[in-house]
Coordinates of C-alpha atoms and ligand atoms in Angstrom, one line a residue:
M1 CA 98.4 120.6 109.7
A2 CA 96.1 119.6 106.7
K3 CA 93.2 117.3 107.6
E4 CA 94.1 113.7 107.0
R5 CA 91.8 111.4 105.0
I6 CA 93.0 107.8 105.2
L7 CA 92.1 104.8 103.0
V8 CA 92.7 101.4 104.6
I9 CA 92.8 98.7 101.9
G10 CA 92.3 95.2 103.3
A11 CA 90.4 96.6 106.3
S12 CA 88.4 93.4 107.0
G13 CA 91.6 91.3 107.6
Q14 CA 93.4 90.3 110.8
I15 CA 95.4 93.6 111.0
G16 CA 93.0 95.8 109.1
V17 CA 90.1 95.7 111.6
E18 CA 92.2 96.7 114.5
L19 CA 94.3 99.2 112.6
T20 CA 91.2 100.9 111.2
L21 CA 89.6 101.2 114.7
A22 CA 92.9 102.6 116.0
L23 CA 93.2 105.1 113.2
R24 CA 89.5 106.2 113.6
K25 CA 90.3 107.0 117.3
I26 CA 93.2 109.3 116.2
Y27 CA 91.9 110.9 113.0
G28 CA 88.1 110.7 113.6
N29 CA 85.7 108.1 112.4
T30 CA 84.6 109.8 109.1
N31 CA 88.2 110.5 108.0
V32 CA 89.2 106.8 107.9
I33 CA 87.7 104.9 105.0
A34 CA 87.8 101.2 105.4
S35 CA 87.8 99.1 102.2
D36 CA 88.1 95.5 101.2
L37 CA 87.2 92.9 98.6
R38 CA 85.1 91.0 101.1
E39 CA 82.2 92.3 103.1
E40 CA 82.7 94.7 106.0
N41 CA 83.9 93.0 109.1
E42 CA 81.3 92.9 111.9
L43 CA 83.6 94.8 114.3
L44 CA 83.9 97.7 111.8
K45 CA 80.1 98.1 111.2
G46 CA 78.8 101.4 112.5
T47 CA 82.2 102.8 113.3
G48 CA 82.8 104.7 110.0
P49 CA 82.7 104.7 106.2
Y50 CA 83.2 101.4 104.3
V51 CA 83.7 101.0 100.5
S52 CA 83.9 97.7 98.6
L53 CA 87.1 97.9 96.6
D54 CA 89.4 95.6 94.5
V55 CA 92.9 97.0 94.8
M56 CA 93.8 95.3 91.5
N57 CA 91.3 97.6 89.7
K58 CA 93.6 100.6 89.5
E59 CA 91.0 102.9 87.9
M60 CA 88.5 102.3 90.6
L61 CA 91.1 102.8 93.3
H62 CA 92.2 106.0 91.7
V63 CA 88.6 107.2 91.5
Q64 CA 88.1 106.5 95.2
V65 CA 91.3 108.3 96.2
I66 CA 90.2 111.4 94.3
R67 CA 86.5 111.2 95.3
Q68 CA 87.3 110.7 99.0
N69 CA 90.1 113.3 99.1
I70 CA 92.5 110.7 100.4
T71 CA 95.8 111.9 101.8
Q72 CA 97.2 108.6 103.2
I73 CA 96.9 104.9 102.2
Y74 CA 97.4 101.9 104.4
L75 CA 97.8 98.9 102.0
L76 CA 97.1 95.6 103.9
A77 CA 95.6 93.5 101.1
A78 CA 97.9 90.5 100.4
I79 CA 98.1 86.7 100.1
L80 CA 100.1 85.4 103.1
S81 CA 102.8 82.8 103.3
A82 CA 100.9 79.5 103.7
T83 CA 98.1 80.4 101.2
G84 CA 100.7 81.8 98.8
E85 CA 102.5 78.4 98.5
K86 CA 99.2 76.9 97.3
N87 CA 98.8 79.5 94.5
P88 CA 102.2 81.1 93.8
H89 CA 101.2 83.0 90.7
L90 CA 98.1 84.6 92.4
A91 CA 100.2 85.5 95.4
W92 CA 102.9 87.2 93.3
S93 CA 100.3 89.0 91.2
L94 CA 98.2 90.4 94.1
N95 CA 101.2 91.2 96.3
M96 CA 103.1 93.0 93.6
Q97 CA 100.3 94.7 91.5
S98 CA 98.5 96.0 94.6
L99 CA 101.6 97.8 95.7
L100 CA 102.5 99.1 92.3
N101 CA 98.9 100.4 91.9
V102 CA 99.1 102.2 95.2
L103 CA 102.6 103.6 94.6
D104 CA 101.6 105.0 91.2
I105 CA 98.6 106.7 92.5
A106 CA 100.5 108.0 95.6
K107 CA 103.0 109.6 93.2
E108 CA 100.4 111.0 90.9
E109 CA 98.1 112.4 93.5
H110 CA 101.0 113.6 95.8
L111 CA 99.7 111.6 98.8
Q112 CA 101.2 112.6 102.2
K113 CA 102.1 109.1 103.2
V114 CA 101.7 105.4 102.4
Y115 CA 102.0 102.4 104.7
W116 CA 102.7 98.9 103.4
P117 CA 103.8 96.0 105.6
S118 CA 106.6 93.6 104.8
S119 CA 107.3 90.5 106.8
I120 CA 110.0 88.4 108.5
A121 CA 109.3 86.1 105.5
V122 CA 111.8 88.1 103.5
F123 CA 114.5 86.2 105.3
G124 CA 115.5 82.7 104.1
P125 CA 117.6 79.7 105.1
T126 CA 120.8 81.6 104.5
S127 CA 119.9 84.5 106.8
P128 CA 121.2 84.4 110.4
K129 CA 118.8 82.4 112.6
Q130 CA 119.4 84.3 115.8
N131 CA 119.0 88.1 116.1
C132 CA 118.7 88.4 112.4
P133 CA 120.0 91.9 111.5
Q134 CA 118.4 94.7 109.5
Q135 CA 120.9 94.3 106.7
T136 CA 122.0 90.7 106.0
I137 CA 121.8 87.9 103.5
I138 CA 118.3 87.7 102.2
E139 CA 117.3 84.8 100.0
P140 CA 113.6 84.0 100.6
T141 CA 112.3 80.6 99.5
T142 CA 108.6 81.2 99.6
V143 CA 106.7 83.2 96.9
Y144 CA 105.3 85.4 99.7
G145 CA 108.9 86.2 100.9
I146 CA 110.0 86.9 97.3
S147 CA 107.0 89.2 96.8
K148 CA 107.7 91.1 100.1
Y149 CA 111.4 91.5 99.3
A150 CA 110.7 92.8 95.8
G151 CA 108.0 95.1 97.3
E152 CA 110.5 96.5 99.8
F153 CA 112.7 97.6 96.9
W154 CA 109.8 99.2 95.0
C155 CA 109.0 101.2 98.2
N156 CA 112.7 102.3 98.4
Y157 CA 112.6 103.1 94.6
F158 CA 109.5 105.3 94.8
H159 CA 110.8 107.1 97.8
H160 CA 114.2 107.9 96.3
R161 CA 113.1 108.5 92.7
Y162 CA 109.7 110.2 93.2
G163 CA 109.8 111.4 96.9
V164 CA 106.8 109.2 97.9
D165 CA 106.8 109.0 101.7
I166 CA 106.2 105.3 102.0
R167 CA 107.0 103.5 105.3
S168 CA 107.1 99.8 106.1
L169 CA 107.6 97.3 108.9
R170 CA 108.7 93.6 108.6
Y171 CA 106.0 92.2 110.9
P172 CA 106.7 89.0 112.8
G173 CA 103.8 86.5 113.2
L174 CA 100.8 88.5 114.7
I175 CA 98.6 87.2 117.5
S176 CA 95.2 88.6 118.1
Y177 CA 91.7 87.8 119.4
K178 CA 89.5 90.3 117.4
S179 CA 89.7 89.2 113.8
E180 CA 91.0 85.8 112.6
P181 CA 94.3 85.3 110.8
G182 CA 94.4 85.0 107.1
G183 CA 96.6 82.1 106.1
G184 CA 100.1 82.7 107.5
T185 CA 102.6 80.1 108.8
T186 CA 102.4 81.6 112.3
D187 CA 98.6 81.3 112.6
Y188 CA 99.1 78.3 114.9
A189 CA 99.9 80.8 117.7
V190 CA 96.4 82.2 117.4
E191 CA 94.6 78.9 116.8
I192 CA 96.1 77.4 119.9
F193 CA 94.2 79.9 122.1
Y194 CA 90.8 79.1 120.4
K195 CA 91.4 75.3 120.9
A196 CA 92.7 75.8 124.4
K197 CA 89.5 77.5 125.4
Q198 CA 87.1 75.3 123.3
E199 CA 88.7 71.8 123.6
K200 CA 91.6 72.1 126.1
K201 CA 93.9 70.5 123.5
Y202 CA 95.6 71.5 120.3
E203 CA 97.4 69.6 117.5
S204 CA 100.2 71.9 116.3
Y205 CA 101.3 71.8 112.6
I206 CA 104.6 73.4 113.8
D207 CA 107.0 71.2 115.7
K208 CA 107.6 71.7 119.4
D209 CA 111.0 73.3 119.4
T210 CA 110.5 75.6 116.4
Y211 CA 111.1 79.2 117.5
L212 CA 109.6 82.0 115.5
P213 CA 109.5 85.8 115.9
M214 CA 106.0 86.8 117.1
M215 CA 104.1 89.9 118.3
Y216 CA 100.9 90.7 120.1
M217 CA 98.5 92.8 117.9
P218 CA 98.4 95.9 120.3
D219 CA 102.2 96.1 119.8
A220 CA 101.9 95.8 116.0
I221 CA 99.3 98.6 115.9
K222 CA 101.4 100.7 118.2
A223 CA 104.5 100.2 116.0
T224 CA 102.6 101.0 112.8
I225 CA 101.1 104.2 114.2
E226 CA 104.4 105.3 115.8
L227 CA 106.3 104.7 112.5
M228 CA 103.7 106.6 110.6
E229 CA 103.7 109.6 113.0
A230 CA 107.5 109.8 113.3
P231 CA 109.1 112.9 111.6
A232 CA 110.3 111.9 108.1
E233 CA 113.9 112.8 109.0
K234 CA 113.9 109.9 111.6
I235 CA 113.1 107.3 109.0
S236 CA 116.5 106.0 107.8
I237 CA 115.1 102.8 106.3
R238 CA 113.0 103.1 103.2
T239 CA 112.9 99.4 102.4
S240 CA 111.3 98.0 105.6
Y241 CA 112.2 98.0 109.3
N242 CA 113.0 94.8 111.3
L243 CA 110.5 94.7 114.1
S244 CA 110.6 92.4 117.1
G245 CA 108.3 91.6 120.1
M246 CA 109.0 88.1 121.3
S247 CA 110.1 84.7 120.2
F248 CA 108.7 81.4 121.4
S249 CA 108.2 77.7 120.3
P250 CA 104.9 75.8 120.4
K251 CA 106.2 74.0 123.5
E252 CA 106.7 77.4 125.3
I253 CA 103.4 78.9 124.3
A254 CA 101.6 75.7 125.4
A255 CA 103.4 75.9 128.8
A256 CA 102.3 79.5 129.2
I257 CA 98.7 78.5 128.4
K258 CA 98.9 75.6 130.9
K259 CA 99.6 78.0 133.7
H260 CA 96.0 79.3 133.2
I261 CA 94.3 76.1 131.9
P262 CA 96.2 73.3 133.7
E263 CA 94.3 70.5 131.8
F264 CA 95.4 71.9 128.4
S265 CA 97.5 69.5 126.3
I266 CA 99.4 69.9 123.0
S267 CA 100.4 67.3 120.4
Y268 CA 102.5 67.8 117.2
K269 CA 101.9 66.9 113.6
P270 CA 104.1 69.1 111.4
D271 CA 102.8 69.7 107.8
Y272 CA 104.1 71.7 104.8
R273 CA 104.2 74.9 106.9
Q274 CA 107.1 73.4 109.0
Q275 CA 109.3 73.8 106.0
I276 CA 108.3 77.5 105.7
A277 CA 108.9 78.0 109.4
D278 CA 112.4 76.3 109.2
S279 CA 113.4 78.8 106.5
W280 CA 112.9 81.8 108.7
P281 CA 115.0 83.3 111.6
Q282 CA 114.1 82.4 115.1
S283 CA 114.6 85.9 116.4
I284 CA 115.0 89.4 115.0
D285 CA 117.4 92.3 115.7
D286 CA 115.3 95.5 115.5
R287 CA 117.9 97.9 116.9
V288 CA 117.5 100.3 114.0
A289 CA 113.8 100.8 114.6
R290 CA 114.5 101.3 118.3
N291 CA 117.2 103.9 117.6
D292 CA 115.4 105.7 114.7
W293 CA 111.9 106.2 116.1
G294 CA 112.0 104.8 119.6
W295 CA 110.3 101.4 119.1
K296 CA 109.7 99.4 122.3
E297 CA 107.2 96.5 122.8
D298 CA 104.8 96.2 125.7
Y299 CA 104.0 92.5 125.6
D300 CA 106.0 89.4 126.3
L301 CA 104.7 85.8 126.1
E302 CA 103.3 85.7 129.7
K303 CA 101.5 89.1 129.4
M304 CA 100.1 88.3 126.0
T305 CA 98.9 84.8 127.0
K306 CA 96.9 86.3 130.0
D307 CA 95.4 89.0 127.8
M308 CA 94.5 86.6 125.0
L309 CA 92.8 84.2 127.4
D310 CA 91.0 87.0 129.3
N311 CA 89.6 88.6 126.1
L312 CA 89.1 85.8 123.6
T313 CA 85.4 84.8 123.4
V314 CA 84.7 81.4 121.7
Ligands
NAD401 N1 99.1 88.6 110.1 C1 100.4 88.4 110.2 O1 100.9 87.6 111.0 C2 101.4 89.2 109.3 C3 102.7 89.0 109.4 C4 103.6 89.7 108.6 C5 103.1 90.6 107.6 N2 101.7 90.7 107.5 C6 101.2 91.5 106.4 O2 100.2 92.5 106.9 C7 99.3 92.7 105.9 C8 97.9 92.4 106.4 O3 97.9 91.0 106.8 P1 96.6 90.3 107.5 O4 97.1 89.3 108.4 O5 95.7 91.3 108.0 O6 96.0 89.6 106.3 P2 94.5 89.1 106.0 O7 94.5 88.0 105.0 O8 93.8 88.8 107.3 O9 93.8 90.4 105.4 C9 94.0 90.8 104.1 C10 92.7 91.4 103.6 O10 92.9 91.9 102.3 C11 91.8 91.6 101.5 N3 92.0 91.5 100.1 C12 92.5 90.5 99.4 N4 92.6 90.8 98.1 C13 92.1 92.0 98.0 C14 91.9 92.8 96.8 N5 92.2 92.4 95.6 N6 91.4 94.1 97.0 C15 91.1 94.5 98.3 N7 91.2 93.8 99.4 C16 91.7 92.5 99.2 C17 91.2 90.3 102.1 O11 89.8 90.2 101.8 C18 91.5 90.5 103.6 O12 90.4 91.0 104.3 C19 99.7 91.9 104.7 O13 100.5 92.6 103.8 C20 100.5 90.8 105.3 O14 101.4 90.3 104.3 C21 100.9 90.0 108.3

């Protein structure tokens, strides 16, 4: 097998840090080049190469791909759901153009593989709320969801038209303790752990009985790497795979935290993000991912809560 040289774009973000570290373990530190618009994340320092890169600058991106002999790209740069609603044009422009830049270069340079995440935000109010299937009505109402859905079809197009081996997952809300979240609607499920440890109380901007699909970061990293390592013939979905770990409401996660911190209390003050949450499914049917490449999560709410509280240092 040819030696892989991997470029991670958006490596200083919530997923990027952990994915870069995981890829470095598999492919070797020097073969995984971390890149971001912002400075190198502290956790990445000293673990491998880092380049400062704006994915919107296609020429510079192309130069890096050639100079570093890149064979695979993981594109993680994006503007997320809550931030996107504050600046819709910027979200559309970054989320679309970054993907088109990467796809064009992947085609031109015959890259081995590309990874680009989509999101449960592709679903909208008309999609089924429970066990939302892989193929269903999809009418997103956020600019983030619109950009992800359009992106899925660009991935599918580049695969079928030009043979680019691009793979994608519709991540649920991701919960992690290493790097902080970057402006999504589900960030409350991370903030709650910081506040529980620091102040023993949390005011949630999502209402108490609002269920959302969620996943613990180790499962998201595992899913990403398993998808990328699966033989191409196992990949039947070239838009983006539904992926599920757990579903819970603010009330339920608060109760799980209370088992470890009995004095913890939660209050509710829904804001504009409630409307975004209300437009998404409460749970996801990911049978296609399970059947195609054997997806199975390791963490439920209880196991994740314990691990978060054990590892989060505030
Ligand atoms: N975190 C989640 O819960 C979640 C859920 C579903 C999908 N996703 C998707 O996963 C991907 C990564 O998400 P994340 O949570 O790590 O986001 P994040 O905001 O934490 O990280 C994104 C990174 O991209 C960088 N970036 C922004 N503009 C850039 C540019 N022009 N050039 C280079 N880098 C740039 C940012 O500096 C940041 O470090 C995104 O595509 C996101 O839509 C995330």
